Short mmCIF file of C-alpha atoms in Angstrom, two decimals:
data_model
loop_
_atom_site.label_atom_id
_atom_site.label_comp_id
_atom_site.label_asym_id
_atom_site.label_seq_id
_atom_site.Cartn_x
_atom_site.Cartn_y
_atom_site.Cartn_z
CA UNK A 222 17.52 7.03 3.11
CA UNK A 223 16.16 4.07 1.52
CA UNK A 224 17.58 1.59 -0.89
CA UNK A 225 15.73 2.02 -4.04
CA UNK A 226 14.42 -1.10 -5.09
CA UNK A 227 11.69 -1.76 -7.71
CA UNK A 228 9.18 -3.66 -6.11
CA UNK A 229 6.83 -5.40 -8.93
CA UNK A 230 4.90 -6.10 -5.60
CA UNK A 231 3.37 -2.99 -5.13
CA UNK A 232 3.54 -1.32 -8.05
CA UNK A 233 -0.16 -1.69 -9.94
CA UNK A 234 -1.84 1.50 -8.78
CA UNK A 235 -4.13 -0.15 -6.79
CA UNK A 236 -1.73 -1.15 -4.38
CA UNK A 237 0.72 1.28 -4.61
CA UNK A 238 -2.00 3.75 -4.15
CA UNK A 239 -3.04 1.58 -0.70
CA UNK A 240 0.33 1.32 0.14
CA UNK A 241 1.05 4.96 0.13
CA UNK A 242 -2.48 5.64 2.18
CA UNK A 243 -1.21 3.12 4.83
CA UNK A 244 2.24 5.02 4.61
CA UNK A 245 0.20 8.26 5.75
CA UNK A 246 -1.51 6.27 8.78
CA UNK A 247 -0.93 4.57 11.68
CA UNK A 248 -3.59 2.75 11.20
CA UNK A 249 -6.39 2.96 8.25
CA UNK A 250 -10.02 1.60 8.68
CA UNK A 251 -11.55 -1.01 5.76
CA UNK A 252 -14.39 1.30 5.30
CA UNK A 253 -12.14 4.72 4.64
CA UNK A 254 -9.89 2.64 2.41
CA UNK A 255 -12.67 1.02 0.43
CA UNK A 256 -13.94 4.95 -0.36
CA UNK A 257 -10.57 6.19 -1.19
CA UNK A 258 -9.80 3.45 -3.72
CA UNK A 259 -12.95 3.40 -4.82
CA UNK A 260 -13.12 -0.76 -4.75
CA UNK A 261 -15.54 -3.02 -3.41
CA UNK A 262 -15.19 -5.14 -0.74
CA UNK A 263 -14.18 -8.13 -2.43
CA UNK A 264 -11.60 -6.70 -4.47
CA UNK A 265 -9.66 -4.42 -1.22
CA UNK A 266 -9.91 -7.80 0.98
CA UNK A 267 -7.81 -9.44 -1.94
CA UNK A 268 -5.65 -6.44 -2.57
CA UNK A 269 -5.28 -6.69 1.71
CA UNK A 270 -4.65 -10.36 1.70
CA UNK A 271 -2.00 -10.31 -1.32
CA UNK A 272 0.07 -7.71 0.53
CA UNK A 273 -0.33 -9.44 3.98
CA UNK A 274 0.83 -12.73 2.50
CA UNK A 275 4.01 -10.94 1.79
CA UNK A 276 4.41 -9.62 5.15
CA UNK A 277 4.03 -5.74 4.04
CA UNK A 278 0.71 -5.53 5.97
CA UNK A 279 -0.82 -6.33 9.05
CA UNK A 280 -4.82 -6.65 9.55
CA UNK A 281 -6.78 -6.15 12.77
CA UNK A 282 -10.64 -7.45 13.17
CA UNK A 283 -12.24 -6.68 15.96
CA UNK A 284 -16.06 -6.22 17.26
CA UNK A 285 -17.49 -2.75 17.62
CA UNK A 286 -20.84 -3.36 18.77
CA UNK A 287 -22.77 -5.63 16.48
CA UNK A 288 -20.45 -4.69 13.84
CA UNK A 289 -17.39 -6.44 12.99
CA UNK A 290 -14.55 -3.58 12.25
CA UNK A 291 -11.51 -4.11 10.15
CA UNK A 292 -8.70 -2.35 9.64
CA UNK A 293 -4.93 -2.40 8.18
CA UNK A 294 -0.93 -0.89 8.66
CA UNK A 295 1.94 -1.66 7.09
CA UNK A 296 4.11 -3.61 8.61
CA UNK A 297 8.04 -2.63 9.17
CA UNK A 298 8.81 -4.42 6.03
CA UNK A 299 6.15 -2.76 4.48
CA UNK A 300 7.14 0.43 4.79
CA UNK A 301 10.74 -0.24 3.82
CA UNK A 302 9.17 -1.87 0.37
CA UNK A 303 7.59 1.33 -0.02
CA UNK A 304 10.20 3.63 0.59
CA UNK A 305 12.30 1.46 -1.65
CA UNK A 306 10.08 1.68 -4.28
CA UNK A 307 9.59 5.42 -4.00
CA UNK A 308 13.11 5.59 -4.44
CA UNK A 309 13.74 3.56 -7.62
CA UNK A 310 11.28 5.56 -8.72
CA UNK A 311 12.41 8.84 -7.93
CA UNK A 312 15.75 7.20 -10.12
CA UNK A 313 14.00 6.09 -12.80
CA UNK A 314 12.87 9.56 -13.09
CA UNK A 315 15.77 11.38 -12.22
CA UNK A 316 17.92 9.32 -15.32
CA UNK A 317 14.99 10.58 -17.71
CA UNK A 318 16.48 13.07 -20.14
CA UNK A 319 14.21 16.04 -21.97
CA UNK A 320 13.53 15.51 -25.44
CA UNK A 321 16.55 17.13 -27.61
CA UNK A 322 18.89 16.33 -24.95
CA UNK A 323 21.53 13.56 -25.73
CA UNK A 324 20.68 9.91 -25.24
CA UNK A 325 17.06 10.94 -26.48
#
């Protein structure tokens, strides 16, 4: 089990929302990433960069044909951020009270 540690990081939903695809993967082509985030190309390569820079992801180009192929994984210390973040966020939630209940 993880720590749980808020990571400010990866939290926007853009990159939470990459994070967690690259959690699912071993490895995730630019292309299907681009499609499932619904950015352009200028906009993942940042989102890419920012997260490499801090070491949670790991970027592979490579030629495939005439075409030059990208694609991304999170690193080890990616995928500890994550986890860590899914589990300060599974506290957060779990301290919520309903409304009515004390401390509401």
């Amino acid at each position: 089990m993880s720590t749980a540690r808020f990571d400010e990081l990866i939290h926007p939903s853009t990159r939470l929302t990459l994070v967690a695809t690259l959690a699912a993967a071993d490895w995730a082509e630019f292309a299907f990433l681009k499609d499932r985030l619904g950015l352009s190309d200028s906009a993942l390569s940042k989102q890419l960069a920012t997260l490499e820079e801090a070491g949670y992801v790991s970027t592979e180009r490579r030629l495939e044909g005439s075409r030059r192929k990208v694609r991304a994984r999170l690193t080890t210390a990616g995928r500890a951020a994550f986890d860590g973040h899914i589990a300060a966020l599974r506290d957060i939630v779990a301290g919520a009270t309903a409304p009515g209940e004390p401390g509401v």
